[in-house]
Coordinates of C-alpha atoms in Angstrom, one line a residue:
X199 CA 49.8 87.3 86.9
X200 CA 52.6 86.9 89.4
X201 CA 55.7 87.1 87.3
X202 CA 54.1 86.7 83.6
X203 CA 56.9 88.2 82.1
X204 CA 59.3 85.7 84.0
X205 CA 57.1 83.1 82.6
X206 CA 57.2 84.6 79.0
X207 CA 61.1 84.4 79.2
X208 CA 61.4 80.9 80.5
X209 CA 61.8 78.2 78.3
X210 CA 58.8 76.1 78.4
X211 CA 58.5 72.2 77.1
X212 CA 55.9 70.0 77.1
X213 CA 52.5 70.2 78.9
X214 CA 53.2 69.0 81.9
X215 CA 53.4 71.2 84.9
X216 CA 57.3 72.2 86.0
X217 CA 59.1 74.9 87.4
X218 CA 60.4 77.8 85.5
X219 CA 63.6 78.8 86.1
X220 CA 66.3 81.4 84.8
X221 CA 70.1 81.6 85.2
X222 CA 71.6 85.2 85.1
X223 CA 73.8 87.3 87.0
X224 CA 73.2 90.4 89.5
X225 CA 75.7 93.0 90.0
X226 CA 75.9 93.6 93.6
X227 CA 77.8 96.8 95.5
X228 CA 79.3 95.0 98.7
X229 CA 80.6 96.5 101.7
X230 CA 82.1 94.8 104.1
X231 CA 84.4 94.8 107.5
X232 CA 86.7 92.3 106.7
X233 CA 90.1 91.1 108.3
X234 CA 93.5 91.6 107.7
X235 CA 95.5 88.8 107.9
X236 CA 99.3 87.7 108.5
X237 CA 99.6 85.0 106.3
X238 CA 101.8 84.5 103.3
X239 CA 101.0 83.3 100.0
X240 CA 100.4 80.0 99.5
X241 CA 102.7 78.3 97.1
X242 CA 102.5 74.6 97.1
X243 CA 100.3 72.1 98.5
X244 CA 102.7 71.4 101.4
X245 CA 101.9 74.9 102.0
X246 CA 98.3 74.6 102.3
X247 CA 99.1 71.2 104.8
X248 CA 101.1 73.9 106.6
X249 CA 98.1 76.1 106.6
X250 CA 95.8 73.3 108.0
X251 CA 98.2 72.6 111.1
X252 CA 98.2 75.8 112.5
X253 CA 94.8 76.1 112.0
X254 CA 94.1 73.0 114.1
X255 CA 96.8 73.2 116.7
X256 CA 95.8 73.8 120.1
X257 CA 98.7 75.8 120.8
X258 CA 96.7 79.2 119.7
X259 CA 93.7 80.4 118.2
X260 CA 95.7 80.6 114.7
X261 CA 92.7 83.4 113.4
X262 CA 93.3 85.9 116.0
X263 CA 97.1 85.5 116.1
X264 CA 96.7 86.3 112.4
X265 CA 94.5 89.1 112.5
X266 CA 96.4 92.3 112.0
X267 CA 93.6 94.7 111.7
X268 CA 90.3 95.1 109.7
X269 CA 89.3 97.2 106.9
X270 CA 86.3 98.0 104.7
X271 CA 86.1 96.2 101.7
X272 CA 84.0 97.4 98.9
X273 CA 83.3 96.7 95.2
X274 CA 80.7 95.7 92.4
X275 CA 80.8 92.1 91.8
X276 CA 78.7 90.0 89.7
X277 CA 76.5 87.2 91.9
X278 CA 75.4 84.4 89.4
X279 CA 71.8 83.3 90.3
X280 CA 68.9 80.8 89.6
X281 CA 65.5 82.1 90.3
X282 CA 62.7 79.6 90.1
X283 CA 58.9 79.8 90.1
X284 CA 56.0 77.5 89.8
X285 CA 54.7 76.8 86.6
X286 CA 50.7 78.2 86.1
X287 CA 51.4 80.0 89.6
X288 CA 48.7 82.6 90.0
X289 CA 49.7 83.3 93.8
X290 CA 49.0 87.2 94.9
X291 CA 51.3 86.5 97.9
X292 CA 54.2 84.4 97.2
X293 CA 57.0 83.0 99.5
X294 CA 60.8 83.1 98.0
X295 CA 63.6 80.7 99.7
X296 CA 67.0 82.0 99.2
X297 CA 69.2 79.1 99.0
X298 CA 72.9 79.1 100.3
X299 CA 75.2 76.8 99.6
X300 CA 77.7 75.7 101.9
X301 CA 81.4 74.9 101.3
X302 CA 82.5 72.3 98.6
X303 CA 79.4 73.2 96.5
X304 CA 77.9 75.6 94.2
X305 CA 74.2 76.5 93.9
X306 CA 73.6 73.0 91.8
X307 CA 73.7 71.5 95.4
X308 CA 69.7 72.5 95.5
X309 CA 69.2 71.1 92.1
X310 CA 71.7 68.2 91.7
X311 CA 72.3 67.1 88.0
X312 CA 72.2 63.5 88.8
X313 CA 70.3 61.0 88.0
X314 CA 67.6 63.0 86.1
X315 CA 67.7 65.6 89.1
X316 CA 65.9 63.2 91.7
X317 CA 67.7 64.7 94.6
X318 CA 66.4 68.3 93.7
X319 CA 65.3 70.5 96.8
X320 CA 64.1 73.1 94.3
X321 CA 61.5 70.6 92.4
X322 CA 60.2 69.9 95.8
X323 CA 60.0 73.3 97.4
X324 CA 58.5 74.7 93.6
X325 CA 56.7 72.0 92.0
X326 CA 55.0 70.1 95.0
X327 CA 54.9 73.3 97.3
X328 CA 54.6 76.1 95.5
X329 CA 57.3 78.2 96.6
X330 CA 60.1 80.7 94.6
X331 CA 63.3 79.9 94.7
X332 CA 66.5 81.9 94.7
X333 CA 69.9 80.3 94.8
X334 CA 72.9 81.5 94.7
X335 CA 76.7 80.7 93.7
X336 CA 78.1 82.6 97.1
X337 CA 80.7 85.1 96.3
X338 CA 84.0 83.8 94.7
X339 CA 82.3 80.2 93.9
X340 CA 80.8 79.0 90.5
X341 CA 80.0 81.7 87.9
X342 CA 79.8 84.4 90.6
X343 CA 82.9 86.9 90.8
X344 CA 86.5 85.4 91.8
X345 CA 88.4 87.5 94.1
X346 CA 91.0 88.1 96.1
X347 CA 91.0 84.2 98.7
X348 CA 92.9 86.0 101.3
X349 CA 91.4 89.7 101.5
X350 CA 88.1 89.6 99.7
X351 CA 86.6 86.0 100.1
X352 CA 85.9 86.0 103.3
X353 CA 82.3 85.6 105.6
X354 CA 81.5 89.3 105.8
X355 CA 81.9 89.9 102.1
X356 CA 79.6 87.0 101.7
X357 CA 77.2 88.4 104.1
X358 CA 77.4 91.6 102.3
X359 CA 76.5 90.1 99.4
X360 CA 73.7 88.1 100.6
X361 CA 71.9 91.1 102.4
X362 CA 72.2 92.9 99.2
X363 CA 70.6 90.4 97.2
X364 CA 67.7 89.7 100.0
X365 CA 67.2 93.9 100.0
X366 CA 66.6 93.4 95.9
X367 CA 64.0 90.6 96.5
X368 CA 62.3 93.1 99.5
X369 CA 62.6 96.1 97.2
X370 CA 61.5 94.6 94.0
X371 CA 64.6 95.8 92.3
X372 CA 66.3 92.4 91.4
X373 CA 66.7 92.0 88.0
X374 CA 64.6 90.0 85.7
X375 CA 62.3 89.7 88.9
X376 CA 59.5 92.2 88.5
X377 CA 57.9 92.1 92.4
X378 CA 58.7 92.8 95.4
X379 CA 58.4 89.8 98.3
X380 CA 56.5 90.3 101.4
X381 CA 57.9 86.8 102.7
X382 CA 61.4 85.9 102.5
X383 CA 62.9 82.6 103.8
X384 CA 66.5 81.9 104.1
X385 CA 67.6 78.3 103.7
X386 CA 71.1 77.5 103.9
X387 CA 73.6 74.6 104.2
X388 CA 76.5 74.5 106.7
X389 CA 78.7 77.7 105.9
X390 CA 75.5 79.1 104.0
X391 CA 73.3 78.8 106.9
X392 CA 76.0 80.3 108.9
X393 CA 75.9 83.3 106.8
X394 CA 72.0 83.0 106.7
X395 CA 72.1 82.9 110.7
X396 CA 74.3 85.8 110.9
X397 CA 72.3 87.7 108.5
X398 CA 69.0 86.9 110.6
X399 CA 71.2 88.2 113.5
X400 CA 72.2 91.2 112.4
X401 CA 69.4 92.7 110.2
X402 CA 66.6 90.6 111.9
X403 CA 63.9 92.1 109.7
X404 CA 65.3 91.1 106.3
X405 CA 64.3 87.6 106.7
X406 CA 60.9 85.7 108.0
X407 CA 61.9 82.8 108.7
X408 CA 65.0 80.5 109.0
X409 CA 65.9 76.8 107.9
X410 CA 69.4 76.2 108.7
X411 CA 70.5 72.9 107.4
X412 CA 74.2 70.9 108.2
X413 CA 74.1 73.1 111.3
X414 CA 74.9 73.2 114.9
X415 CA 75.9 75.9 117.3
X416 CA 78.9 73.2 118.1
X417 CA 82.2 74.4 116.2
X418 CA 84.3 71.9 118.3
X419 CA 84.4 69.2 115.2
X420 CA 85.5 72.0 112.5
X421 CA 89.6 71.1 113.4
X422 CA 89.0 67.4 112.6
X423 CA 87.2 68.4 109.6
X424 CA 90.0 70.4 108.6
X425 CA 92.7 67.8 109.1
X426 CA 90.5 65.3 107.6
X427 CA 90.2 67.4 104.2
X428 CA 94.1 67.2 103.7
X429 CA 93.8 70.2 102.0
X430 CA 95.3 71.0 98.4
X431 CA 95.7 73.9 96.4
X432 CA 92.6 73.7 94.1
X433 CA 94.4 74.6 90.9
X434 CA 96.8 71.6 91.5
X435 CA 94.1 69.3 92.7
X436 CA 92.1 69.9 89.6
X437 CA 94.2 71.5 86.9
X438 CA 91.7 71.3 84.5
X439 CA 88.7 72.9 86.0
X440 CA 90.9 75.1 88.5
X441 CA 94.1 75.7 87.0
X442 CA 95.7 77.1 83.7
X443 CA 95.8 73.9 81.9
X444 CA 94.8 74.3 78.3
X445 CA 91.8 71.9 77.6
X446 CA 92.6 71.9 74.0
X447 CA 96.3 70.8 74.5
X448 CA 95.0 67.7 76.9
X449 CA 92.4 66.9 74.1
X450 CA 95.4 66.8 71.4
X451 CA 97.5 64.8 73.4
X452 CA 94.8 62.2 73.9
X453 CA 93.9 62.1 70.4
X454 CA 97.7 61.1 69.9
X455 CA 97.4 57.9 72.1
X456 CA 94.6 56.5 69.9
X457 CA 92.4 53.8 71.0
X458 CA 93.1 51.8 73.6
X459 CA 93.8 48.0 74.1
X460 CA 92.1 47.2 77.4
X461 CA 92.5 43.5 76.7
X462 CA 96.1 43.8 76.5
X463 CA 96.4 45.9 79.1
X464 CA 94.3 43.7 81.1
X465 CA 96.8 40.7 80.7
X466 CA 99.5 42.7 81.3
X467 CA 98.2 43.6 84.8
X468 CA 97.5 40.2 85.7
X469 CA 101.0 39.3 85.3
X470 CA 101.3 41.5 88.4
X471 CA 98.0 39.8 89.9
X472 CA 96.1 43.6 89.0
X473 CA 93.0 43.8 87.1
X474 CA 91.3 46.7 85.6
X475 CA 88.5 46.9 88.3
X476 CA 91.4 47.6 90.9
X477 CA 92.9 50.1 88.7
X478 CA 89.5 51.7 88.4
X479 CA 89.1 51.9 92.1
X480 CA 92.5 53.6 92.5
X481 CA 91.7 56.0 90.1
X482 CA 88.2 56.7 91.7
X483 CA 89.1 57.1 95.1
X484 CA 92.7 59.0 95.1
X485 CA 93.3 62.4 93.5
X486 CA 93.7 60.6 90.2
X487 CA 90.2 60.9 89.7
X488 CA 90.5 64.7 90.5
X489 CA 93.3 65.5 88.4
X490 CA 91.7 64.3 85.6
X491 CA 88.0 65.8 86.3
X492 CA 87.2 68.0 83.8
X493 CA 88.1 65.9 80.5
X494 CA 84.5 66.4 79.4
X495 CA 84.3 70.0 79.3
X496 CA 80.5 69.5 78.4
X497 CA 79.9 68.4 82.0
X498 CA 81.6 70.2 84.3
X499 CA 81.3 73.9 85.6
X500 CA 85.2 75.5 85.5
X501 CA 86.8 78.2 87.6
X502 CA 89.8 79.0 85.1
X503 CA 93.3 79.7 86.7
X504 CA 92.3 80.5 90.4
X505 CA 94.8 82.4 93.0
X506 CA 96.3 79.9 95.0
X507 CA 94.3 80.6 98.0
X508 CA 91.7 78.7 96.6
X509 CA 91.8 75.2 98.5
X510 CA 90.0 72.0 97.9
X511 CA 90.2 68.7 99.9
X512 CA 92.0 65.7 98.2
X513 CA 89.9 62.8 97.1
X514 CA 86.8 60.8 97.4
X515 CA 87.8 59.7 100.8
X516 CA 88.2 63.4 102.4
X517 CA 84.7 64.0 100.8
X518 CA 83.2 61.0 102.1
X519 CA 84.6 61.3 105.8
X520 CA 83.1 64.7 106.1
X521 CA 80.1 65.0 104.2
X522 CA 78.3 61.6 103.5
X523 CA 77.1 58.7 106.1
X524 CA 78.4 55.1 104.7
X525 CA 75.6 52.7 103.2
X526 CA 73.1 55.4 102.7
X527 CA 74.3 57.4 99.7
X528 CA 74.7 56.1 96.1
X529 CA 78.3 55.6 95.5
X530 CA 78.1 57.1 91.9
X531 CA 76.9 60.5 93.7
X532 CA 80.3 60.3 95.6
X533 CA 82.1 60.3 92.6
X534 CA 80.0 62.9 90.9
X535 CA 80.0 65.1 93.8
X536 CA 83.8 64.9 94.0
X537 CA 84.4 65.7 90.0
X538 CA 82.6 68.8 90.5
X539 CA 83.0 69.8 93.6
X540 CA 84.2 73.7 94.5
X541 CA 87.0 75.1 96.4
X542 CA 87.1 77.3 99.4
X543 CA 89.5 80.2 100.4
X544 CA 91.5 80.8 103.1
X545 CA 89.7 83.9 104.0
X546 CA 86.6 82.0 104.7
X547 CA 88.5 79.4 106.8
X548 CA 89.9 81.8 108.6
X549 CA 86.5 83.7 109.2
X550 CA 84.1 80.8 109.7
X551 CA 83.7 81.3 113.2
X552 CA 82.9 84.7 113.1
X553 CA 79.2 84.7 113.8
X554 CA 77.5 86.3 116.6
X555 CA 76.5 84.2 119.9
X556 CA 73.0 85.3 119.3
X557 CA 70.0 86.8 117.2
X558 CA 68.1 87.8 119.9
X559 CA 65.7 90.3 117.7
X560 CA 65.0 87.8 115.2
X561 CA 61.4 87.0 115.4
X562 CA 60.6 84.4 112.9
X563 CA 60.4 80.5 113.1
X564 CA 63.6 78.7 112.9
X565 CA 64.3 75.3 111.7
X566 CA 67.4 73.5 112.2
X567 CA 67.5 70.4 110.0
X568 CA 70.8 68.1 110.3
X569 CA 71.6 64.7 109.8
X570 CA 71.9 62.6 112.9
X571 CA 75.3 61.0 111.2
X572 CA 76.6 64.9 110.7
X573 CA 80.6 65.1 111.6
X574 CA 80.8 68.7 110.9
X575 CA 79.0 69.8 113.4
X576 CA 78.1 66.4 115.6
X577 CA 81.2 64.5 115.1
X578 CA 79.3 61.8 113.6
X579 CA 76.3 61.4 116.2
X580 CA 73.8 64.3 117.0
X581 CA 72.1 62.4 119.9
X582 CA 75.3 62.4 122.1
X583 CA 74.8 65.5 123.7
X584 CA 76.1 64.1 127.2
X585 CA 73.3 66.0 129.1
X586 CA 69.8 64.2 129.4
X587 CA 68.0 67.2 129.3
X588 CA 69.4 68.2 126.0
X589 CA 67.7 66.0 122.8
X590 CA 70.2 66.6 120.5
X591 CA 73.4 68.5 119.9
X592 CA 71.8 70.7 117.1
X593 CA 68.7 71.8 119.8
X594 CA 71.5 73.6 121.7
X595 CA 71.0 76.3 119.3
X596 CA 67.6 77.2 120.7
X597 CA 68.9 80.0 123.1
X598 CA 70.5 82.0 120.4
X599 CA 66.9 82.8 119.2
X600 CA 64.9 83.8 122.2
X601 CA 62.4 85.6 120.2
X602 CA 62.0 83.2 117.4
X603 CA 58.1 82.6 116.8
X604 CA 58.9 78.9 116.6
X605 CA 62.0 76.7 117.1
X606 CA 62.5 73.2 116.0
X607 CA 65.9 71.1 115.9
X608 CA 65.1 68.0 113.5
X609 CA 67.2 65.4 113.3
X610 CA 67.6 63.6 109.8
X611 CA 68.1 59.6 110.2
X612 CA 70.8 58.0 108.5
X613 CA 72.4 61.2 107.1
X614 CA 75.7 63.0 106.8
X615 CA 76.3 66.6 106.4
X616 CA 75.3 66.9 103.0
X617 CA 72.0 66.1 103.2
X618 CA 71.3 66.9 99.3
X619 CA 73.0 63.6 98.4
X620 CA 71.7 61.0 100.8
X621 CA 68.8 58.3 99.7
X622 CA 66.2 60.2 101.8
X623 CA 66.9 63.8 100.8
X624 CA 63.7 64.3 99.3
X625 CA 61.8 63.1 102.4
X626 CA 63.6 65.7 104.2
X627 CA 62.7 68.1 101.8
X628 CA 59.3 67.9 102.6
X629 CA 59.6 68.2 105.9
X630 CA 61.3 71.5 105.6
X631 CA 58.2 73.1 103.6
X632 CA 55.8 71.5 105.9
X633 CA 57.8 73.2 108.7
X634 CA 57.2 76.9 106.7
X635 CA 53.7 75.9 106.1
X636 CA 52.9 75.5 109.7
X637 CA 54.5 78.9 110.8
X638 CA 52.6 81.5 108.3
X639 CA 55.2 80.8 105.4
X640 CA 53.4 79.2 102.7
X641 CA 52.7 80.9 99.6
X642 CA 49.0 82.2 99.0

């Protein structure tokens, strides 16, 4: 039986069919041609602002102007992964989906721990359609190795890690997964989609199918996105999660305050025509909420004491602007996503536009799956092409795949950039699985 040894290791609770998952880390040897950039170390939030101003200035290409040379970066790094299989799976020819998250997330983007996991992509792919999945924390994010945010954590290094993991799946050498996969699909979101696309362009036989979510070939809205983030040093924005603030010290300080008399506070605020509900809004929608994120140590993953080249957007407002379509998401999931966000690096931002123009040798099926109101890749309206012959902005990417066996640009209605946290996410997941099934990639 396929993966009998994995199922023996996995924790099984109850008699209902459910996915069986393992979390573990994989040692990966990377080798990447990274850029060498003339960029001073960011020391303050205003330095982060200056970095964004330089990036978005139309005077010159800041990446090109800062690039001094290239160098080969090598080393062994630990990549955190989650491998899931269907329960009681007897398939002899399974298909594995490699799930790569975008900027601002970790691998839980594919299995969102909110509202009893009702937004889980993995639940649909594994439980309903019987795919295996390997979701990864990209190099430098989550539980994967932290490294130099300028010189190491760049797109080429992250691509190298993705390539090595894929090769392990193909050859049957991925730890804890005792078989080789003949059918491998790469599913990426945003920056993760760009990495998946680049993998298919540079190593076309490594992938049998591509699902590029939150993606188009139009990068003209990236400067507006970066401006909307109002980037801060991650260690200053969420010091309990990303800085070197001692949680024990904070806990001691909170305990010294004692019980808070909310009635007395409410009465005091009333003198200024302010109520606690307004105070709550101030906290939730400004970076005050970020400053205290992580007070509950059991609920939020941490990347402690990050170098200052790790950045994040400012607050829930910046998050909504770039990632969510108003009226079509649970407001509470926005606050959850903001409190549990993950940083990006200056190296990633400088190399984010380095993907090849085409993937001429890739012969598998390709689906681009983008929300109609995606701001980052469509400016908020994916149908606004200005060309009657072009049905959507993502559809223009078809020319990058001249040898693909099939191409579809699917536009998900009432959805912004972060597909997986909108009300209609699970309906979209089924569209993706049906596309794969209809193009010869279903597990058998």
